[in-house]
JSON list of C-alpha atoms in Angstrom, two decimals:
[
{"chain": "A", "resi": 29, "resn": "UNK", "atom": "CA", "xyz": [17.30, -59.30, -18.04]},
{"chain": "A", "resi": 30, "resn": "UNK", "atom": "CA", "xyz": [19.35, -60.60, -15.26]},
{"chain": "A", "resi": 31, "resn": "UNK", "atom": "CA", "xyz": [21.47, -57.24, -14.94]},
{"chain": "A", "resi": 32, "resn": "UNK", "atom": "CA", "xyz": [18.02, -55.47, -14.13]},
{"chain": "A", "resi": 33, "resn": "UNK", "atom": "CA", "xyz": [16.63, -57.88, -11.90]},
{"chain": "A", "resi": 34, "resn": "UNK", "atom": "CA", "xyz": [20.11, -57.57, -10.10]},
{"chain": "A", "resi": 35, "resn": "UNK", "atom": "CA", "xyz": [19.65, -53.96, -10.26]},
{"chain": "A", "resi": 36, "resn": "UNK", "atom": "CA", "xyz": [16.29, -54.09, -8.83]},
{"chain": "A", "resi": 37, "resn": "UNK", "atom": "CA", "xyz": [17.82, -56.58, -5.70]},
{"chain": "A", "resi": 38, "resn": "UNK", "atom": "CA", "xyz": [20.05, -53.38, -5.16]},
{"chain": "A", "resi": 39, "resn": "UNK", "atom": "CA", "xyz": [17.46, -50.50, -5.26]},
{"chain": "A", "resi": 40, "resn": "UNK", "atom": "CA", "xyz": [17.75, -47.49, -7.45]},
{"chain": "A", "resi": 41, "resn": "UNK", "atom": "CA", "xyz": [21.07, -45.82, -8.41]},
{"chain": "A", "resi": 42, "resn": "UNK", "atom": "CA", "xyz": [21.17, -42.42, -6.52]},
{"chain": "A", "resi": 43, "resn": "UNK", "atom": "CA", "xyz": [20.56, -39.27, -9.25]},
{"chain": "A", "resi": 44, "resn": "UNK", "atom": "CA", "xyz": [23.52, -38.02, -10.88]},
{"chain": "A", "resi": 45, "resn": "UNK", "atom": "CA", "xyz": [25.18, -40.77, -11.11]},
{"chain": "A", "resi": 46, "resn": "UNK", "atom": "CA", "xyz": [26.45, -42.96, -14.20]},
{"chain": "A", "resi": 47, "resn": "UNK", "atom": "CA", "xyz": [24.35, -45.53, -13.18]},
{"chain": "A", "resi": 48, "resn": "UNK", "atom": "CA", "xyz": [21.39, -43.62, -13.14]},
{"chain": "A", "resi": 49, "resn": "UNK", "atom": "CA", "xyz": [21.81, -42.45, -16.34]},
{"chain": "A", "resi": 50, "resn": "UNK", "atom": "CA", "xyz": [22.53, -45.48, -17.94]},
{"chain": "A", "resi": 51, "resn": "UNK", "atom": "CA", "xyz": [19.43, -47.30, -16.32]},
{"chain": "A", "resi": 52, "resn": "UNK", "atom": "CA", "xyz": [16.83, -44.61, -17.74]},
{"chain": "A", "resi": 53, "resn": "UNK", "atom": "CA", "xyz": [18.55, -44.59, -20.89]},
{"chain": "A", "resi": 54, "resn": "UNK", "atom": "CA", "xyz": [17.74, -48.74, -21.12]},
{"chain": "A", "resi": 55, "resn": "UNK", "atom": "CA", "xyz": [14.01, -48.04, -20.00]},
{"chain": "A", "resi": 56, "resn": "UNK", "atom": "CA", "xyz": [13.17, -45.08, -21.99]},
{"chain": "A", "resi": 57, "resn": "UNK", "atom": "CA", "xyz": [15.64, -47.40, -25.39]},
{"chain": "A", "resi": 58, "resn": "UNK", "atom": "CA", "xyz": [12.03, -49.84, -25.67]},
{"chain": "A", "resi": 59, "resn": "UNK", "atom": "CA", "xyz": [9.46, -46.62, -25.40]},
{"chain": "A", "resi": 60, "resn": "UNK", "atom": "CA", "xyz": [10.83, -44.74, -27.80]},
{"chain": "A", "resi": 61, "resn": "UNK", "atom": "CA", "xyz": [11.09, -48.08, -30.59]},
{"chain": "A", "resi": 62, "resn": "UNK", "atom": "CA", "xyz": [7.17, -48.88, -29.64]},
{"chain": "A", "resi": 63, "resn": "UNK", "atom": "CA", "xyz": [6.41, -45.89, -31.14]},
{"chain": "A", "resi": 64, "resn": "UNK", "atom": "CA", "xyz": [4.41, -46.93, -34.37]},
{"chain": "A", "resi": 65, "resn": "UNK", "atom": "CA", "xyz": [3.00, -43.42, -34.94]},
{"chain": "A", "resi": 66, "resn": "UNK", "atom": "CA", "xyz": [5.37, -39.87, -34.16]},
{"chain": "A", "resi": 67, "resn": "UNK", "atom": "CA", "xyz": [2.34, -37.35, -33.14]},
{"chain": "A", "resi": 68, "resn": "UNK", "atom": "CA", "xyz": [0.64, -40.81, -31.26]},
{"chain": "A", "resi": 69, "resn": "UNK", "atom": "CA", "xyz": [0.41, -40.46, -27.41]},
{"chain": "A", "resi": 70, "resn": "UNK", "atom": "CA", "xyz": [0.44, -43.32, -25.29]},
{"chain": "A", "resi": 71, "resn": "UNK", "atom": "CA", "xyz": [-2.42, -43.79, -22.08]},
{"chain": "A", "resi": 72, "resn": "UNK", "atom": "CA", "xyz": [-0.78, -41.65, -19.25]},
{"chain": "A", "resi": 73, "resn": "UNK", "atom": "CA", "xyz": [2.35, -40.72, -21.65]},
{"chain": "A", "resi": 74, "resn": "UNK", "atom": "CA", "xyz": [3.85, -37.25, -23.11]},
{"chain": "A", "resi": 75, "resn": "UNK", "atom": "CA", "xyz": [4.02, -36.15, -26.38]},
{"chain": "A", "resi": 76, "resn": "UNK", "atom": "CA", "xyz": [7.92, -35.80, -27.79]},
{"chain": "A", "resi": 77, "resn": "UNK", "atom": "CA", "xyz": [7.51, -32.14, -27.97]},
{"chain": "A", "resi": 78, "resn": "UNK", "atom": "CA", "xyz": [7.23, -32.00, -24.36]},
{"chain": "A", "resi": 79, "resn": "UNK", "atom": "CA", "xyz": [10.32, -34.86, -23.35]},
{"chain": "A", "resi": 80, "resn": "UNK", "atom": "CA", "xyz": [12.76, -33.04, -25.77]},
{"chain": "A", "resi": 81, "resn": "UNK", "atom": "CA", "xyz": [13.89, -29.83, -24.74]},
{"chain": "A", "resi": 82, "resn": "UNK", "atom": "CA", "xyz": [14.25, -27.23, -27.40]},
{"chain": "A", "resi": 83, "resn": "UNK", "atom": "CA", "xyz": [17.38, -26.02, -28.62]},
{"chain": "A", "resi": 84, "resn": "UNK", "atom": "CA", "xyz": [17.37, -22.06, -27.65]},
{"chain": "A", "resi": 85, "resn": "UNK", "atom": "CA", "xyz": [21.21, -20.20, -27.91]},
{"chain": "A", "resi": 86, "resn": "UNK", "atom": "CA", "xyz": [20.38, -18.01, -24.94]},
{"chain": "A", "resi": 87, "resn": "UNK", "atom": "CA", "xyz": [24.14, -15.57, -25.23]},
{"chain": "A", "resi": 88, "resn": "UNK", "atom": "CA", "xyz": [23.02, -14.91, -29.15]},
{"chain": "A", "resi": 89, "resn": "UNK", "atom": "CA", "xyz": [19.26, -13.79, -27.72]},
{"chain": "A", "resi": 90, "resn": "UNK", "atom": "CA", "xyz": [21.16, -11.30, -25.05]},
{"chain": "A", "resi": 91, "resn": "UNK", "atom": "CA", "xyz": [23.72, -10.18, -27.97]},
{"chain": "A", "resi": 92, "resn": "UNK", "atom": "CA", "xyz": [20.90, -9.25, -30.19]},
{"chain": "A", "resi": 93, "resn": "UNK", "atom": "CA", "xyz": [19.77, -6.89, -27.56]},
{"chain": "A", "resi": 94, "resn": "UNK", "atom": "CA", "xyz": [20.68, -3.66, -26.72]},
{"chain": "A", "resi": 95, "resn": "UNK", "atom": "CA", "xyz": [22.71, -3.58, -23.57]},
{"chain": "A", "resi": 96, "resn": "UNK", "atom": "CA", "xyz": [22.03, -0.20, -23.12]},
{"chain": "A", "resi": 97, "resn": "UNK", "atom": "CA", "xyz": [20.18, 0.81, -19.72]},
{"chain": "A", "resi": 98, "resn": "UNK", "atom": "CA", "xyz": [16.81, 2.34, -19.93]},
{"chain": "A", "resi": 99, "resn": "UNK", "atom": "CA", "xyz": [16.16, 5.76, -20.27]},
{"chain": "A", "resi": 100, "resn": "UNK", "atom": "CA", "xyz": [12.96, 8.26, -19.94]},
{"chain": "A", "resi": 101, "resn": "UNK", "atom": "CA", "xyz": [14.45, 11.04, -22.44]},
{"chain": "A", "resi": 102, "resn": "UNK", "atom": "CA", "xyz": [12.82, 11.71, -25.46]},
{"chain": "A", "resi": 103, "resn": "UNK", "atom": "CA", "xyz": [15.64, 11.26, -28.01]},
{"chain": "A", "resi": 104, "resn": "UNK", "atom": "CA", "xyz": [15.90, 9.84, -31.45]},
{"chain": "A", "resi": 105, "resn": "UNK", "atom": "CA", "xyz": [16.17, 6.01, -31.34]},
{"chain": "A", "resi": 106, "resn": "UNK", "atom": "CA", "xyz": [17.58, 4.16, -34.88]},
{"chain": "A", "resi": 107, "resn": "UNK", "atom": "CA", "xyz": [17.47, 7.09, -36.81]},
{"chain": "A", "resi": 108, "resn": "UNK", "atom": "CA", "xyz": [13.42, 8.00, -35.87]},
{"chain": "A", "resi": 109, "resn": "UNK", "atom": "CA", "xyz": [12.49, 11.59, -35.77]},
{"chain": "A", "resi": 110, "resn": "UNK", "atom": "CA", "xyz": [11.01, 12.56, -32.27]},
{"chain": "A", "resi": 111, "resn": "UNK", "atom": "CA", "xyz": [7.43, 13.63, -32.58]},
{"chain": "A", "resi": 112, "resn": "UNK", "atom": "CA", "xyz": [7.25, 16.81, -30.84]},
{"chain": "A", "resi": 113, "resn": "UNK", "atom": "CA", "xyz": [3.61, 17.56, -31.43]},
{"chain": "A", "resi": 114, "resn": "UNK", "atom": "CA", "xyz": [1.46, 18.52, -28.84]},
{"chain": "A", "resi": 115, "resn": "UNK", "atom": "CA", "xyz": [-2.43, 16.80, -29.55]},
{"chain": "A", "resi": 116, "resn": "UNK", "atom": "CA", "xyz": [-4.97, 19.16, -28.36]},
{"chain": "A", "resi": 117, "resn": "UNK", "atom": "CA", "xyz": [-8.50, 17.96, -27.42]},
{"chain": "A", "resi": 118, "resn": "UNK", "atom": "CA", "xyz": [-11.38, 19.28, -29.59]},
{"chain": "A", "resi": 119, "resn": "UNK", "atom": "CA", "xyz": [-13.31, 22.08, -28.47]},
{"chain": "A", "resi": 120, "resn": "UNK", "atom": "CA", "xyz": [-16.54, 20.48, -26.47]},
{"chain": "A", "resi": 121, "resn": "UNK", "atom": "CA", "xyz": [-19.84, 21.45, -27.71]},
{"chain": "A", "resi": 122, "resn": "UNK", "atom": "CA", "xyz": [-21.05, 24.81, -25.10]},
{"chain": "A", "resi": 123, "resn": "UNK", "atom": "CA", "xyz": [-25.01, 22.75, -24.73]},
{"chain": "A", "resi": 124, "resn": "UNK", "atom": "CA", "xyz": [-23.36, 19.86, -23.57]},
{"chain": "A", "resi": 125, "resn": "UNK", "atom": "CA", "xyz": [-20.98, 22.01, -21.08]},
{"chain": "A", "resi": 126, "resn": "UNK", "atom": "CA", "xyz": [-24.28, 23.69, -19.91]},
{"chain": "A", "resi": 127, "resn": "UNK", "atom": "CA", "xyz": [-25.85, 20.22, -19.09]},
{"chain": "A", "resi": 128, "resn": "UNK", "atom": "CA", "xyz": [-22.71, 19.20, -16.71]},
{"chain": "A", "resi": 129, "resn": "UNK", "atom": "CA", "xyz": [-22.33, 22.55, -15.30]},
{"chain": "A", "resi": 130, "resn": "UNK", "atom": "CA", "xyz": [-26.27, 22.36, -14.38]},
{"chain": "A", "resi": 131, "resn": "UNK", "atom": "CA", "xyz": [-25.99, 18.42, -13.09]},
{"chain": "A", "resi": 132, "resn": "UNK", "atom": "CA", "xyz": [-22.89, 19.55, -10.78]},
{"chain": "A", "resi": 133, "resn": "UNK", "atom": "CA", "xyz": [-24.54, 22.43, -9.00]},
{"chain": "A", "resi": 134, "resn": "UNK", "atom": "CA", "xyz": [-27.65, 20.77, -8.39]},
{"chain": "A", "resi": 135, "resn": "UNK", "atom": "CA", "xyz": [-25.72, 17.83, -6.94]},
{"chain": "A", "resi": 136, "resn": "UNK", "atom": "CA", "xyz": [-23.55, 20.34, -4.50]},
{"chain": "A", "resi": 137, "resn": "UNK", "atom": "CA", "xyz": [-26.66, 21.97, -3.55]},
{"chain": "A", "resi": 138, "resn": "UNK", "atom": "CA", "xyz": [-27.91, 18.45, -2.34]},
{"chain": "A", "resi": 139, "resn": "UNK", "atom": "CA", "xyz": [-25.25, 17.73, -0.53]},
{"chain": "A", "resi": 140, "resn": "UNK", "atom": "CA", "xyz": [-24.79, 20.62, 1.58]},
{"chain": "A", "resi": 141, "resn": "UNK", "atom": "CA", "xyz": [-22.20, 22.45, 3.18]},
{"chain": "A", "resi": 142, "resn": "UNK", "atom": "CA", "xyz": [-19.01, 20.18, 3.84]},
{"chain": "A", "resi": 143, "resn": "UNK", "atom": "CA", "xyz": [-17.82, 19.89, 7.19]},
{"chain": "A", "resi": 144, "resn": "UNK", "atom": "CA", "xyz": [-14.90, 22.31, 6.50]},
{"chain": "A", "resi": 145, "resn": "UNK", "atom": "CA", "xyz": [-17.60, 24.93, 6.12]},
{"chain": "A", "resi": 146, "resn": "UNK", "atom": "CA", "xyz": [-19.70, 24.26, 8.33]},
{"chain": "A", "resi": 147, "resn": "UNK", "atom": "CA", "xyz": [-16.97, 24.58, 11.09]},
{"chain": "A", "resi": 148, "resn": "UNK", "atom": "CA", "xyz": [-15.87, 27.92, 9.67]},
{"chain": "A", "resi": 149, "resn": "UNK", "atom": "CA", "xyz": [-19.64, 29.30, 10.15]},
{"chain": "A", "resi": 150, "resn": "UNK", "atom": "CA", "xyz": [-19.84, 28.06, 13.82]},
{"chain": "A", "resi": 151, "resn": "UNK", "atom": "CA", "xyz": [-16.18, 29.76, 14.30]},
{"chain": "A", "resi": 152, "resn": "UNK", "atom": "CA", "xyz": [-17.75, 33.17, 12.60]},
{"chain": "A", "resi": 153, "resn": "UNK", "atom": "CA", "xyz": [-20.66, 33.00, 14.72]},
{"chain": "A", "resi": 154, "resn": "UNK", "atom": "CA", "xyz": [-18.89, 32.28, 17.72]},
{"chain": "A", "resi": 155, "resn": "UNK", "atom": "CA", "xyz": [-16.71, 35.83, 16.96]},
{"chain": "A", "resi": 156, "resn": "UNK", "atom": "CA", "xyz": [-20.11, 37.98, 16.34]},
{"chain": "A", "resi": 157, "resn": "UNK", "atom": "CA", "xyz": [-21.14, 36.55, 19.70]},
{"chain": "A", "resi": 158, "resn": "UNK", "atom": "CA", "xyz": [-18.16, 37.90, 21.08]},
{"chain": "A", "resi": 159, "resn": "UNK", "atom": "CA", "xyz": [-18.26, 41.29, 19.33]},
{"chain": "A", "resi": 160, "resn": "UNK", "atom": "CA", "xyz": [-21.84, 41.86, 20.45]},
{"chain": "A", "resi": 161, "resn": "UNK", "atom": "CA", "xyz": [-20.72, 40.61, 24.32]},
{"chain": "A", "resi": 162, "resn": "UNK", "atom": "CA", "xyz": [-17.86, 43.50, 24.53]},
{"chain": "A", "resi": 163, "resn": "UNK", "atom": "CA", "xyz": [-18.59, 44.63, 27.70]},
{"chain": "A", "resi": 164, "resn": "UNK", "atom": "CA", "xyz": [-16.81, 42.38, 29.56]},
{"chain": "A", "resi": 165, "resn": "UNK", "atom": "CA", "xyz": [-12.97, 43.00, 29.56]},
{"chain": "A", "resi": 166, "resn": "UNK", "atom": "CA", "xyz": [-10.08, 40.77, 31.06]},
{"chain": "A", "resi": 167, "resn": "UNK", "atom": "CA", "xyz": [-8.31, 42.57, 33.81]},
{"chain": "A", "resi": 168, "resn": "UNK", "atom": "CA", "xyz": [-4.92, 41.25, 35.24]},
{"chain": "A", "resi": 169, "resn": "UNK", "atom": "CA", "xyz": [-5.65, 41.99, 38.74]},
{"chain": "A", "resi": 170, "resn": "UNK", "atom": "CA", "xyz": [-9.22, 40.54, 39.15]},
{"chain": "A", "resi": 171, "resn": "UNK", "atom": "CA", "xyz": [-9.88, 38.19, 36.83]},
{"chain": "A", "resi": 172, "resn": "UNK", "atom": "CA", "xyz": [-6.32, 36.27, 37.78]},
{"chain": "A", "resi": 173, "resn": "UNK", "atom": "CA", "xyz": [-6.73, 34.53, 40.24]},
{"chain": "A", "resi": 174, "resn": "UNK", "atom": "CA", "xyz": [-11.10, 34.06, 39.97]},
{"chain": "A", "resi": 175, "resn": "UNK", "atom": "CA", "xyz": [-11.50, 30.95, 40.96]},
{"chain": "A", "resi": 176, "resn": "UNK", "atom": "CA", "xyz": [-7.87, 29.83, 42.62]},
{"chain": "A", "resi": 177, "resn": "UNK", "atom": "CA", "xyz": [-7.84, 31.58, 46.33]},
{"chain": "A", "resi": 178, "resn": "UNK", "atom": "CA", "xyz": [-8.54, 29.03, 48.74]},
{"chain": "A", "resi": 179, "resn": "UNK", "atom": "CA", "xyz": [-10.04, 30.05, 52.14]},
{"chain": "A", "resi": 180, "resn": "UNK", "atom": "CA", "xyz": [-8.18, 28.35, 54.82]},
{"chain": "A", "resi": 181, "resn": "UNK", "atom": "CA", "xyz": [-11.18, 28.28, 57.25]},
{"chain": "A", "resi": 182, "resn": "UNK", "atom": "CA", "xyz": [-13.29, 26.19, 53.93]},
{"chain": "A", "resi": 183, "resn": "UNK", "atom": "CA", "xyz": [-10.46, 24.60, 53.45]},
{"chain": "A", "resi": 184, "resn": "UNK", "atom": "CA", "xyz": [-10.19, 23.13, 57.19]},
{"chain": "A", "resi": 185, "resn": "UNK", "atom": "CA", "xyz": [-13.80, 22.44, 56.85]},
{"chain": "A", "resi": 186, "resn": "UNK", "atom": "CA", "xyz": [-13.20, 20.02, 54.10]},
{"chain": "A", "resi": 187, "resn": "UNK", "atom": "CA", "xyz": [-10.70, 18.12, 55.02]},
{"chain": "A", "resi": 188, "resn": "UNK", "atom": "CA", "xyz": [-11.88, 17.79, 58.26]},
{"chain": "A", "resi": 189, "resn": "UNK", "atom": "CA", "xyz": [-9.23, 15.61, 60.59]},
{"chain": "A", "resi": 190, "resn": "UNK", "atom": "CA", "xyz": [-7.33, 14.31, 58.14]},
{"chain": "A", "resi": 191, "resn": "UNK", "atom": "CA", "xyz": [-4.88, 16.40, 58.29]},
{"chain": "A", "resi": 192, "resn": "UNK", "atom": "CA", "xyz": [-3.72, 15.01, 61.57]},
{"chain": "A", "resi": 193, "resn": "UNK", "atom": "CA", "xyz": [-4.58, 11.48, 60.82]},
{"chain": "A", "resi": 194, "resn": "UNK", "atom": "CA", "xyz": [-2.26, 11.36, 57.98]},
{"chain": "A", "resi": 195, "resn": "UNK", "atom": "CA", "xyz": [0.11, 12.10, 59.76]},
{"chain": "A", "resi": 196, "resn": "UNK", "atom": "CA", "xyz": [-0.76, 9.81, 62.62]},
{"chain": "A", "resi": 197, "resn": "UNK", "atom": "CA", "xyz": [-0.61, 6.66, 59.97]},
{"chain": "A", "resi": 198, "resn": "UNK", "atom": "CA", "xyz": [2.46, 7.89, 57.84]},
{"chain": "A", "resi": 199, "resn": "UNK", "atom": "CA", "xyz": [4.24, 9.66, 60.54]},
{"chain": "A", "resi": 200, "resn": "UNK", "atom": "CA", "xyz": [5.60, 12.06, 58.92]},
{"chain": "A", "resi": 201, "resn": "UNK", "atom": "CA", "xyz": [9.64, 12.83, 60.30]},
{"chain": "A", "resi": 202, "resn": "UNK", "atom": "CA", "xyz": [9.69, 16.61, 59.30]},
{"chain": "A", "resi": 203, "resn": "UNK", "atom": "CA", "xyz": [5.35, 16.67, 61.35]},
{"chain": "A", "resi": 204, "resn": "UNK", "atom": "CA", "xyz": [7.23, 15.42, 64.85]}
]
């Protein structure tokens, strides 16, 4: 008793060590003699099955194994014949396709036209408009410049003076 109250003066022995070892070996020696029952637990304590680790050869579980890669082709594997047949669905009863068919259209009429069509039947009306309005035909020489000639004498009109006092507050070099 006087090594561990010694060893208790010192402090713990860092992990890994010899010392370490040899100091949870000595408390865990009167815990595991106390037992009076194998399967018993103590208040707060483990069962054995969970302080022992179990013994587990992982290199012969990775031997038994295939080491193999994976593959997606459908060949034979230990000596299995490939089933090649193709399962078809049976035939559904033609009342029963009737009823769906029926439930489907009657939900597509309640829905209405999607917005795909709907923009297609403004486009086609847009084009009869124009096919009804062919009188009027695009001309390079008049209908070019509609709406771009500016009249110098509106023009002055508009801007008024500030033409000149532009360049009165920028003084423009080139203006001089």
């Amino acid at each position: 008793q006087e090594e561990s109250s010694s060893d208790d003066d010192d402090g713990p022995a860092p992990l890994g060590t010899i010392a370490a070892v040899k100091a949870s070996k000595r408390k865990r020696a009167p815990q595991m003699q106390n037992k009076a029952i194998p399967g018993e637990i103590e208040e707060g304590g483990r069962e054995e099955w969970m302080m022992v680790p179990g013994e587990h050869d992982f290199l012969k579980g990775i031997q038994a194994k295939s080491t193999r890669g994976r593959t997606f082709k459908n060949e034979r594997q230990r000596g299995q014949a490939v089933d090649t047949s193709i399962k078809t669905a049976e035939p559904i009863n033609p009342k029963v396709l009737e009823e769906v068919s029926a439930i489907q259209q009657a939900y597509q009429e309640s829905r209405g036209p999607t917005l795909l069509d709907a923009h297609r039947q403004t486009l086609q009306e847009t084009k009869l408009q124009q096919a009804k309005n062919k009188d009027w035909t695009w001309s390079r020489d008049s209908n070019l410049d509609d709406g771009r000639r500016i009249d110098k004498n509106a023009l002055h009109m508009v801007l008024g003076g500030a033409s000149t006092e532009l360049k009165s507050k920028f003084q423009g070099s080139l203006g001089r």
